[in-house]
Short mmCIF file of C-alpha atoms and ligand atoms in Angstrom, two decimals:
data_model
loop_
_atom_site.label_atom_id
_atom_site.label_comp_id
_atom_site.label_asym_id
_atom_site.label_seq_id
_atom_site.Cartn_x
_atom_site.Cartn_y
_atom_site.Cartn_z
CA MET A 1 -76.82 -33.88 -37.41
CA ASN A 2 -78.77 -33.52 -40.64
CA SER A 3 -80.64 -30.20 -41.57
CA ILE A 4 -83.89 -31.36 -41.29
CA LYS A 5 -83.52 -32.31 -37.81
CA LYS A 6 -81.41 -29.25 -37.07
CA ASP A 7 -84.26 -26.52 -38.49
CA LEU A 8 -86.72 -28.34 -36.21
CA PHE A 9 -84.41 -27.85 -33.72
CA VAL A 10 -84.04 -24.11 -33.85
CA MET A 11 -87.83 -24.13 -34.52
CA SER A 12 -88.78 -25.05 -30.81
CA HIS A 13 -86.01 -23.02 -29.47
CA ILE A 14 -83.24 -24.11 -27.73
CA LYS A 15 -83.53 -23.84 -23.88
CA LYS A 16 -81.28 -23.98 -20.53
CA SER A 17 -82.98 -26.95 -19.80
CA ASP A 18 -81.29 -28.33 -23.09
CA PHE A 19 -77.96 -28.08 -20.92
CA PRO A 20 -76.66 -29.58 -17.94
CA ASN A 21 -77.61 -28.14 -14.54
CA ASP A 22 -74.15 -26.79 -13.93
CA PHE A 23 -73.20 -25.41 -16.93
CA ILE A 24 -72.08 -21.78 -16.53
CA TRP A 25 -73.76 -18.90 -18.62
CA GLY A 26 -72.16 -15.41 -18.69
CA THR A 27 -70.98 -12.37 -20.50
CA ALA A 28 -67.67 -10.61 -21.34
CA THR A 29 -65.81 -7.68 -22.01
CA ALA A 30 -62.12 -6.45 -22.02
CA ALA A 31 -60.82 -3.28 -20.03
CA TYR A 32 -59.76 -1.48 -22.90
CA GLN A 33 -62.85 -2.30 -25.25
CA ILE A 34 -65.08 -0.60 -22.47
CA GLU A 35 -63.39 1.12 -19.39
CA GLY A 36 -62.28 4.35 -21.17
CA ALA A 37 -60.42 6.67 -18.55
CA TRP A 38 -56.88 5.67 -20.67
CA ASP A 39 -54.56 8.05 -18.42
CA LYS A 40 -56.83 8.49 -15.19
CA ASP A 41 -55.64 8.14 -11.44
CA GLY A 42 -52.50 7.04 -12.51
CA LYS A 43 -52.70 4.47 -15.28
CA GLY A 44 -49.53 4.06 -17.57
CA GLU A 45 -50.30 4.43 -21.38
CA SER A 46 -50.67 0.77 -22.98
CA ILE A 47 -50.03 -0.12 -26.42
CA TRP A 48 -53.27 0.52 -27.60
CA ASP A 49 -53.36 3.71 -26.17
CA ARG A 50 -50.31 4.49 -28.26
CA PHE A 51 -51.32 2.50 -31.63
CA CYS A 52 -54.73 4.65 -31.26
CA HIS A 53 -53.21 7.89 -30.59
CA GLU A 54 -51.35 7.36 -34.51
CA GLU A 55 -53.46 8.70 -37.10
CA GLY A 56 -54.39 5.95 -39.25
CA ASN A 57 -54.67 2.82 -37.48
CA ILE A 58 -58.05 2.40 -36.40
CA LEU A 59 -61.29 3.20 -38.30
CA ASN A 60 -62.24 6.65 -38.23
CA ASN A 61 -59.56 7.26 -35.96
CA ASP A 62 -61.31 6.12 -33.21
CA THR A 63 -60.11 5.28 -29.72
CA GLY A 64 -60.59 3.84 -26.49
CA ASP A 65 -59.95 6.79 -24.27
CA ILE A 66 -63.48 7.59 -23.38
CA ALA A 67 -64.84 4.15 -24.49
CA CYS A 68 -68.20 3.03 -22.68
CA ASP A 69 -66.65 5.09 -19.67
CA HIS A 70 -67.02 2.04 -17.52
CA TYR A 71 -64.52 3.48 -15.30
CA HIS A 72 -66.77 5.93 -14.19
CA ARG A 73 -70.12 3.75 -14.68
CA TRP A 74 -69.26 0.37 -13.36
CA GLU A 75 -71.79 0.21 -10.63
CA GLU A 76 -74.42 0.75 -13.62
CA ASP A 77 -72.97 -1.69 -15.43
CA LEU A 78 -73.00 -3.74 -12.68
CA ASP A 79 -76.84 -3.39 -11.71
CA LEU A 80 -77.66 -4.34 -15.54
CA LEU A 81 -75.94 -7.59 -15.33
CA LYS A 82 -77.78 -8.20 -11.89
CA LYS A 83 -81.39 -7.13 -13.53
CA TYR A 84 -80.82 -9.44 -16.44
CA ASN A 85 -80.06 -12.25 -14.09
CA ILE A 86 -76.57 -12.64 -15.41
CA GLU A 87 -74.89 -14.72 -12.89
CA ASN A 88 -71.04 -14.89 -14.45
CA TYR A 89 -69.27 -12.03 -15.81
CA ARG A 90 -65.68 -12.07 -17.49
CA LEU A 91 -63.96 -9.06 -17.62
CA SER A 92 -60.17 -8.41 -17.78
CA ILE A 93 -57.66 -6.09 -15.66
CA ALA A 94 -55.74 -3.17 -17.68
CA TRP A 95 -51.92 -4.25 -16.48
CA ALA A 96 -51.24 -0.63 -16.77
CA ARG A 97 -53.72 0.40 -14.57
CA ILE A 98 -51.93 -1.93 -11.65
CA TYR A 99 -48.33 -1.28 -12.73
CA PRO A 100 -48.41 2.00 -15.03
CA LYS A 101 -44.57 0.88 -15.99
CA GLY A 102 -45.41 -2.48 -16.28
CA THR A 103 -43.16 -3.46 -13.32
CA GLY A 104 -41.73 -2.05 -10.23
CA GLU A 105 -44.60 0.55 -8.29
CA ILE A 106 -48.48 -0.57 -8.16
CA ASN A 107 -50.70 2.16 -8.68
CA PRO A 108 -53.00 2.30 -5.64
CA ALA A 109 -55.72 3.73 -7.65
CA GLY A 110 -55.87 1.14 -9.99
CA VAL A 111 -56.23 -1.51 -7.33
CA ASP A 112 -58.80 0.71 -5.78
CA PHE A 113 -60.75 0.38 -9.20
CA TYR A 114 -60.79 -3.24 -9.53
CA ASN A 115 -61.37 -4.15 -5.49
CA ASN A 116 -64.51 -1.78 -5.83
CA LEU A 117 -65.22 -3.54 -8.76
CA ILE A 118 -65.36 -7.08 -7.58
CA ASP A 119 -66.85 -6.30 -4.16
CA GLY A 120 -69.71 -4.76 -6.41
CA MET A 121 -70.07 -8.02 -8.18
CA ILE A 122 -69.85 -10.66 -5.01
CA GLU A 123 -72.32 -8.01 -3.76
CA ARG A 124 -74.30 -8.53 -6.75
CA GLY A 125 -74.57 -12.39 -6.44
CA ILE A 126 -72.11 -12.12 -9.64
CA THR A 127 -69.07 -14.55 -10.25
CA PRO A 128 -66.05 -12.83 -11.26
CA TRP A 129 -64.15 -14.46 -14.36
CA ILE A 130 -60.79 -12.40 -14.50
CA THR A 131 -58.65 -12.15 -17.61
CA ILE A 132 -55.04 -11.34 -17.07
CA TYR A 133 -53.72 -10.35 -20.31
CA HIS A 134 -56.45 -8.85 -22.82
CA TRP A 135 -53.74 -7.48 -25.50
CA ASP A 136 -52.92 -3.61 -23.79
CA LEU A 137 -49.32 -4.30 -22.91
CA PRO A 138 -47.85 -1.29 -20.87
CA GLN A 139 -46.21 0.84 -23.08
CA ALA A 140 -43.13 0.96 -21.00
CA LEU A 141 -42.67 -2.82 -21.50
CA GLN A 142 -43.32 -2.54 -25.35
CA ASP A 143 -40.56 0.30 -25.50
CA ARG A 144 -37.97 -3.01 -24.01
CA GLY A 145 -39.52 -5.02 -26.78
CA GLY A 146 -42.85 -6.17 -25.71
CA TRP A 147 -43.63 -9.61 -26.46
CA THR A 148 -40.38 -10.18 -28.91
CA ASN A 149 -38.21 -10.20 -25.82
CA ARG A 150 -37.84 -13.20 -23.54
CA GLU A 151 -37.62 -10.93 -20.41
CA ILE A 152 -41.41 -10.81 -20.83
CA VAL A 153 -41.93 -14.08 -19.09
CA ASN A 154 -40.53 -13.05 -16.00
CA TRP A 155 -42.52 -9.31 -16.02
CA PHE A 156 -45.39 -11.44 -16.84
CA LYS A 157 -45.28 -13.96 -13.95
CA ASP A 158 -44.80 -11.07 -11.85
CA TYR A 159 -47.76 -9.34 -12.67
CA THR A 160 -49.67 -12.62 -12.54
CA ALA A 161 -48.68 -12.94 -8.95
CA THR A 162 -49.73 -9.76 -8.13
CA LEU A 163 -53.47 -9.93 -9.72
CA ILE A 164 -53.44 -13.56 -7.62
CA LYS A 165 -52.34 -11.54 -4.46
CA LEU A 166 -54.59 -9.05 -4.62
CA PHE A 167 -57.70 -10.41 -5.87
CA GLY A 168 -57.75 -14.34 -5.37
CA ASP A 169 -59.13 -14.04 -1.82
CA ARG A 170 -62.07 -12.94 -3.51
CA VAL A 171 -62.00 -14.45 -7.03
CA LYS A 172 -61.19 -18.18 -8.32
CA ASN A 173 -61.80 -18.27 -11.72
CA TRP A 174 -58.76 -16.82 -13.97
CA MET A 175 -58.20 -16.70 -17.40
CA ILE A 176 -54.24 -16.20 -17.97
CA TYR A 177 -54.51 -15.08 -21.72
CA ASN A 178 -56.78 -13.96 -24.29
CA GLU A 179 -56.17 -14.91 -27.62
CA PRO A 180 -52.64 -15.38 -28.04
CA SER A 181 -53.16 -15.87 -31.76
CA VAL A 182 -54.39 -12.46 -32.57
CA GLN A 183 -51.64 -10.76 -30.31
CA ALA A 184 -48.63 -12.80 -32.03
CA TRP A 185 -50.46 -12.70 -35.61
CA LEU A 186 -52.44 -9.75 -35.91
CA GLY A 187 -50.11 -7.49 -33.30
CA TYR A 188 -46.37 -8.38 -34.14
CA GLY A 189 -47.01 -10.41 -37.46
CA LEU A 190 -49.10 -8.57 -39.85
CA GLY A 191 -49.38 -5.14 -37.68
CA PHE A 192 -53.04 -4.96 -37.56
CA ASN A 193 -53.27 -4.79 -34.03
CA ALA A 194 -51.35 -2.96 -31.78
CA PRO A 195 -48.10 -2.55 -31.04
CA GLY A 196 -48.36 -2.89 -34.94
CA LEU A 197 -45.23 -4.61 -35.35
CA LYS A 198 -44.49 -7.05 -38.64
CA GLY A 199 -42.86 -9.53 -40.05
CA GLU A 200 -41.72 -13.26 -39.61
CA GLU A 201 -39.15 -12.90 -37.01
CA ASN A 202 -41.56 -11.06 -34.70
CA TYR A 203 -44.12 -13.22 -35.05
CA LEU A 204 -42.12 -16.27 -34.09
CA LYS A 205 -40.44 -14.25 -31.06
CA ALA A 206 -43.80 -13.18 -29.65
CA LEU A 207 -45.48 -16.49 -30.54
CA HIS A 208 -43.18 -18.39 -28.62
CA HIS A 209 -42.90 -15.87 -25.53
CA ILE A 210 -46.41 -15.99 -25.62
CA ASN A 211 -47.07 -19.60 -25.52
CA LEU A 212 -44.18 -19.57 -22.41
CA SER A 213 -45.94 -16.79 -20.51
CA ILE A 214 -49.22 -18.69 -20.89
CA ALA A 215 -47.68 -21.96 -18.82
CA GLU A 216 -45.72 -20.17 -16.58
CA GLY A 217 -48.25 -17.68 -15.74
CA TYR A 218 -50.62 -20.64 -15.04
CA ARG A 219 -47.91 -22.59 -13.03
CA VAL A 220 -47.35 -19.15 -10.77
CA ALA A 221 -51.36 -18.93 -10.56
CA LYS A 222 -52.21 -22.56 -9.43
CA ALA A 223 -49.58 -22.36 -6.91
CA MET A 224 -50.69 -19.18 -5.42
CA LEU A 225 -54.53 -20.61 -5.47
CA PRO A 226 -54.63 -24.17 -5.54
CA ASP A 227 -58.11 -23.99 -5.10
CA GLY A 228 -58.80 -21.54 -7.88
CA TYR A 229 -60.19 -22.62 -11.51
CA ILE A 230 -57.47 -21.56 -13.70
CA GLY A 231 -57.24 -21.49 -17.86
CA SER A 232 -56.77 -19.64 -21.03
CA SER A 233 -58.84 -18.53 -23.68
CA TYR A 234 -57.78 -19.12 -27.21
CA THR A 235 -59.74 -18.64 -31.08
CA LEU A 236 -60.45 -22.05 -32.60
CA VAL A 237 -61.41 -21.12 -36.21
CA PRO A 238 -61.65 -23.31 -39.41
CA THR A 239 -59.50 -21.77 -42.19
CA PRO A 240 -60.43 -23.38 -45.69
CA PRO A 241 -58.41 -22.18 -48.56
CA GLU A 242 -60.51 -19.13 -50.44
CA SER A 243 -59.69 -21.31 -54.04
CA ASP A 244 -58.06 -24.71 -54.94
CA ALA A 245 -55.06 -22.20 -55.49
CA ASP A 246 -55.00 -21.32 -51.98
CA ARG A 247 -54.60 -24.81 -50.43
CA ASP A 248 -50.86 -24.41 -50.22
CA VAL A 249 -51.55 -21.59 -47.77
CA ALA A 250 -54.76 -22.98 -45.43
CA ASP A 251 -52.05 -25.06 -43.19
CA ASN A 252 -50.46 -22.13 -42.16
CA MET A 253 -53.72 -20.34 -41.52
CA PHE A 254 -54.36 -22.97 -39.52
CA GLY A 255 -51.31 -22.74 -37.85
CA PHE A 256 -51.88 -19.17 -36.95
CA TRP A 257 -55.24 -19.33 -35.59
CA ASN A 258 -55.15 -22.82 -34.07
CA THR A 259 -52.29 -25.22 -33.64
CA ASN A 260 -49.23 -22.69 -32.98
CA HIS A 261 -50.81 -22.36 -29.60
CA PHE A 262 -52.87 -25.85 -29.49
CA ASP A 263 -49.77 -28.08 -30.26
CA PRO A 264 -47.27 -26.52 -27.64
CA LEU A 265 -50.12 -26.66 -25.03
CA PHE A 266 -50.89 -30.06 -25.33
CA LYS A 267 -47.67 -31.81 -26.90
CA GLY A 268 -44.83 -29.21 -25.87
CA GLU A 269 -44.19 -29.08 -29.84
CA TYR A 270 -44.54 -26.75 -32.70
CA PRO A 271 -46.50 -27.80 -35.54
CA LYS A 272 -43.89 -29.11 -38.53
CA ALA A 273 -44.49 -25.87 -40.45
CA ILE A 274 -42.51 -23.44 -38.41
CA ARG A 275 -40.55 -26.12 -36.05
CA GLU A 276 -37.38 -25.25 -37.47
CA GLN A 277 -37.75 -21.55 -38.04
CA ILE A 278 -38.77 -21.51 -34.11
CA SER A 279 -36.29 -23.72 -32.86
CA GLN A 280 -33.42 -20.76 -33.07
CA TYR A 281 -35.61 -18.46 -30.48
CA MET A 282 -35.91 -21.65 -28.11
CA LYS A 283 -34.09 -22.60 -25.20
CA ASP A 284 -33.02 -25.72 -23.76
CA GLY A 285 -36.14 -27.15 -21.87
CA ASP A 286 -38.72 -25.09 -23.22
CA HIS A 287 -40.79 -27.87 -24.82
CA GLU A 288 -41.17 -29.21 -21.19
CA LEU A 289 -42.01 -25.49 -20.41
CA ILE A 290 -44.72 -24.88 -22.84
CA LYS A 291 -46.73 -27.64 -22.38
CA VAL A 292 -49.02 -27.27 -19.47
CA ASP A 293 -52.71 -28.88 -17.71
CA LEU A 294 -55.02 -25.85 -17.64
CA ASP A 295 -57.63 -26.37 -15.08
CA PHE A 296 -60.16 -25.26 -18.02
CA VAL A 297 -59.65 -24.37 -21.97
CA GLY A 298 -61.41 -21.40 -22.96
CA ILE A 299 -62.53 -21.21 -26.41
CA GLN A 300 -63.64 -18.24 -28.54
CA HIS A 301 -65.11 -18.44 -31.60
CA TYR A 302 -66.84 -16.00 -34.51
CA SER A 303 -66.41 -17.19 -37.74
CA THR A 304 -64.72 -19.39 -40.33
CA ILE A 305 -61.63 -17.64 -41.80
CA TYR A 306 -60.31 -18.31 -45.30
CA ALA A 307 -56.66 -18.48 -46.69
CA LYS A 308 -55.27 -16.91 -49.39
CA MET A 309 -51.82 -17.01 -51.05
CA ASP A 310 -50.10 -13.48 -50.82
CA ASN A 311 -46.75 -13.08 -50.69
CA LYS A 312 -46.77 -9.47 -50.69
CA ASN A 313 -49.25 -8.50 -47.49
CA GLY A 314 -49.29 -12.07 -45.83
CA LEU A 315 -46.86 -13.58 -43.51
CA PHE A 316 -45.30 -17.05 -44.77
CA GLY A 317 -47.34 -16.06 -47.88
CA THR A 318 -50.42 -16.37 -46.28
CA PHE A 319 -52.98 -13.47 -45.63
CA PHE A 320 -56.97 -13.40 -45.57
CA GLY A 321 -58.95 -14.46 -48.44
CA LYS A 322 -62.74 -13.93 -48.77
CA PRO A 323 -65.85 -16.11 -47.81
CA PRO A 324 -67.71 -17.58 -50.64
CA ALA A 325 -70.20 -14.87 -52.40
CA ASP A 326 -73.43 -16.96 -50.87
CA VAL A 327 -72.84 -17.44 -47.44
CA LYS A 328 -74.72 -15.46 -44.56
CA LEU A 329 -72.19 -12.81 -43.11
CA THR A 330 -72.63 -10.50 -40.07
CA ASP A 331 -71.98 -6.77 -40.55
CA ILE A 332 -68.61 -7.27 -39.74
CA GLY A 333 -68.27 -9.57 -42.85
CA TRP A 334 -67.68 -12.64 -40.63
CA GLU A 335 -69.79 -15.97 -41.93
CA ILE A 336 -72.64 -17.15 -39.74
CA ASN A 337 -72.53 -20.97 -39.52
CA GLY A 338 -73.50 -22.75 -36.69
CA SER A 339 -72.47 -26.17 -37.58
CA TYR A 340 -69.04 -25.18 -38.52
CA PHE A 341 -68.45 -24.42 -34.90
CA GLY A 342 -69.47 -27.83 -33.92
CA ASP A 343 -67.29 -29.62 -36.26
CA ILE A 344 -64.31 -27.31 -35.32
CA ILE A 345 -64.74 -28.14 -31.65
CA SER A 346 -65.09 -31.92 -32.33
CA TRP A 347 -62.09 -31.70 -34.34
CA PHE A 348 -60.44 -29.90 -31.22
CA SER A 349 -61.47 -32.48 -29.12
CA ASP A 350 -60.92 -35.50 -30.94
CA ASN A 351 -57.37 -34.66 -31.94
CA TYR A 352 -55.89 -33.45 -28.49
CA ASN A 353 -57.90 -36.76 -26.91
CA LEU A 354 -60.27 -34.33 -25.04
CA LYS A 355 -62.94 -36.54 -24.01
CA GLN A 356 -60.37 -38.91 -22.60
CA LYS A 357 -58.53 -36.54 -20.79
CA ASN A 358 -61.87 -34.91 -19.52
CA GLN A 359 -60.32 -31.60 -20.19
CA ASP A 360 -62.99 -28.69 -19.23
CA ILE A 361 -63.77 -26.47 -22.27
CA ILE A 362 -65.63 -23.32 -21.40
CA ILE A 363 -66.48 -21.38 -24.37
CA THR A 364 -65.19 -17.84 -23.39
CA GLU A 365 -66.15 -16.14 -26.09
CA ASN A 366 -68.89 -15.90 -28.76
CA GLY A 367 -71.29 -13.60 -30.80
CA ALA A 368 -72.03 -11.53 -33.39
CA ALA A 369 -71.50 -7.56 -34.63
CA PHE A 370 -74.48 -5.75 -36.46
CA PHE A 371 -75.04 -1.94 -37.02
CA ASP A 372 -77.86 -1.92 -34.13
CA GLU A 373 -79.82 1.35 -34.21
CA LEU A 374 -82.80 2.53 -31.55
CA ASN A 375 -85.49 2.67 -33.33
CA GLU A 376 -88.33 5.57 -33.13
CA SER A 377 -89.44 4.17 -29.53
CA GLY A 378 -85.90 4.23 -28.29
CA GLU A 379 -85.44 0.43 -28.31
CA CYS A 380 -83.22 -1.86 -30.18
CA ASP A 381 -84.32 -4.87 -31.96
CA ASP A 382 -82.08 -7.11 -32.81
CA GLN A 383 -83.41 -10.43 -33.50
CA HIS A 384 -80.36 -11.32 -35.94
CA ARG A 385 -78.39 -11.58 -32.59
CA ILE A 386 -80.97 -13.82 -30.89
CA ASP A 387 -81.03 -16.09 -34.03
CA TYR A 388 -76.76 -16.04 -34.49
CA LEU A 389 -77.07 -17.19 -31.08
CA GLU A 390 -79.74 -19.78 -30.70
CA GLU A 391 -77.88 -21.21 -33.72
CA TYR A 392 -74.38 -21.52 -32.10
CA LEU A 393 -75.74 -22.44 -28.78
CA LEU A 394 -77.42 -25.55 -30.90
CA SER A 395 -73.88 -26.61 -31.77
CA VAL A 396 -72.73 -26.58 -28.79
CA LYS A 397 -75.34 -28.86 -27.07
CA ASN A 398 -74.59 -31.01 -29.59
CA CYS A 399 -71.15 -31.26 -28.62
CA ILE A 400 -72.59 -32.05 -24.99
CA ASP A 401 -74.41 -34.83 -26.36
CA ASN A 402 -71.42 -36.36 -27.87
CA ASN A 403 -69.87 -35.99 -24.47
CA ILE A 404 -67.25 -33.34 -25.19
CA PRO A 405 -66.36 -31.64 -21.92
CA LEU A 406 -68.22 -28.26 -22.47
CA LYS A 407 -69.14 -26.55 -19.17
CA GLY A 408 -70.08 -22.90 -20.08
CA TYR A 409 -70.70 -20.50 -22.07
CA PHE A 410 -69.99 -16.91 -22.26
CA ILE A 411 -71.72 -14.40 -24.78
CA TRP A 412 -69.66 -11.40 -26.34
CA SER A 413 -70.32 -8.89 -25.13
CA LEU A 414 -72.34 -7.43 -22.68
CA LEU A 415 -72.12 -3.62 -24.24
CA ASP A 416 -71.25 -2.50 -27.38
CA ASN A 417 -67.76 -1.47 -27.20
CA PHE A 418 -64.40 -0.49 -28.89
CA GLU A 419 -63.72 -3.13 -31.39
CA TRP A 420 -60.15 -2.79 -31.85
CA ALA A 421 -58.97 -1.75 -35.52
CA GLU A 422 -62.36 -1.63 -36.53
CA GLY A 423 -63.19 1.43 -34.03
CA TYR A 424 -66.72 1.94 -32.58
CA LYS A 425 -68.68 1.16 -36.12
CA MET A 426 -69.12 -2.52 -35.18
CA ARG A 427 -71.56 -3.16 -32.25
CA PHE A 428 -71.29 -6.66 -30.44
CA GLY A 429 -73.23 -5.95 -27.54
CA LEU A 430 -76.41 -7.18 -25.65
CA VAL A 431 -76.60 -3.38 -24.55
CA HIS A 432 -76.78 -0.76 -26.83
CA VAL A 433 -74.22 2.37 -26.28
CA ASP A 434 -74.71 5.61 -27.55
CA TYR A 435 -70.96 6.89 -27.87
CA LYS A 436 -72.14 10.50 -27.38
CA SER A 437 -74.32 10.30 -24.12
CA LEU A 438 -73.19 7.00 -22.97
CA VAL A 439 -76.32 6.10 -22.26
CA ARG A 440 -76.99 2.11 -21.96
CA THR A 441 -80.34 0.87 -23.68
CA PRO A 442 -81.08 -2.60 -23.60
CA LYS A 443 -81.51 -4.25 -26.77
CA LYS A 444 -83.45 -7.12 -27.71
CA SER A 445 -81.38 -9.86 -27.25
CA ILE A 446 -80.41 -9.13 -23.40
CA LYS A 447 -84.13 -9.71 -22.43
CA TRP A 448 -84.37 -12.98 -24.95
CA PHE A 449 -80.98 -13.86 -22.71
CA LYS A 450 -83.14 -13.53 -19.20
CA GLY A 451 -86.02 -15.30 -20.82
CA PHE A 452 -83.34 -17.93 -21.84
CA LEU A 453 -81.80 -18.17 -18.54
CA GLU A 454 -85.25 -18.13 -16.24
C1 FCB B 1 -62.06 -11.27 -30.15
C2 FCB B 1 -61.57 -10.62 -28.78
C3 FCB B 1 -62.58 -9.65 -28.43
C4 FCB B 1 -63.74 -8.64 -29.10
C5 FCB B 1 -64.17 -10.18 -30.52
C6 FCB B 1 -65.30 -9.65 -31.40
O1 FCB B 1 -61.40 -11.86 -31.03
O2 FCB B 1 -61.21 -11.13 -28.04
O3 FCB B 1 -61.48 -8.48 -27.72
O4 FCB B 1 -62.93 -8.00 -29.93
O5 FCB B 1 -63.06 -10.86 -31.07
#
């Protein structure tokens, strides 16, 4: 689409009626980022609890100990969803609240919490979308190697089966795993995220065991819940080189974020760049196991990520580069460019024949961080977030017009929350949270979203 047409479109404001009637609209959160109550009512320690409690890992040494205190304030948060007409809500379950040690004894208080939450959603007419794993592995399993230990495929299958058994009567929409790329690369390759492990061997093992767990987790869930709508969520990221000198590593970067996960999922093989190295951690039959037909593929996108050659800090000589000086950035430093979003979705659809396969795709996360503050009248005018969302929604609409089977869109996030290694400085919410008083203040963007949904 040429830029004149695009600008005219943004000026006329994108509307819900520009999308199919049955398009799914929602907002998303994740357990560790909002719940708090990290050791309450029998919950076990997770790798994020451990990682945050070690000094120096997180900006300002913030932790998720209290976060948004959603564990105690969930009714208020569900009321917000209802008040603003948000009919679909994506949340994740904390594995260590269900199984404090990862396997074995179930913690009844953890089950009660999620039962109440799910029932509370249904009472308010909100449809639950549950992510089974959003990075908060029980520490007890990390002590046995975590994602580097192939046994985890069995632990994960058991945990998945338990959730489907407990909640599958009321919850039909499931995402098996959140952003395996971030878990494998940042958690086990570079050590920026929990559990803070580094190196190529850790990365490759984690990568393969995660890919196996997603496919096997899907099979377990689908067999138990044939009428379920079961997918898994992935990052989708363009990764151009920072400069000409970095061209050689841009493919590695593309692998970390995209193809090291999608090639196994759709083709049952790893990209050439890692095929030989990863084969030492594979068993006969694994190629068949890592390939699976999900009911939907969840796509999450925030920004372009530039690749830089760096043998000291990087993995396979590849590290984060900087965006060009003249691009628009959010306050977290992520590039704003809605048309790149459309381009990468088109690449994804073409490369894996998703139109022909009629493979459902749902945008399970997209959003922007700004240093939002309340003004003197106690309001938060986050017009920048509205502009971002309109720009990205335009790309989603263009993809649909192009027959790409996109079925829904979830904004990250309902609430300002704990943004992993970036702590609380980065605010992604449609609702402002004062982390001292824990008071919630709806921002202008959630009012905009309500109007959009009407
Ligand atoms: C994604 C994560 C989500 C949130 C956003 C900003 O990578 O899935 O938890 O932190 O980024």
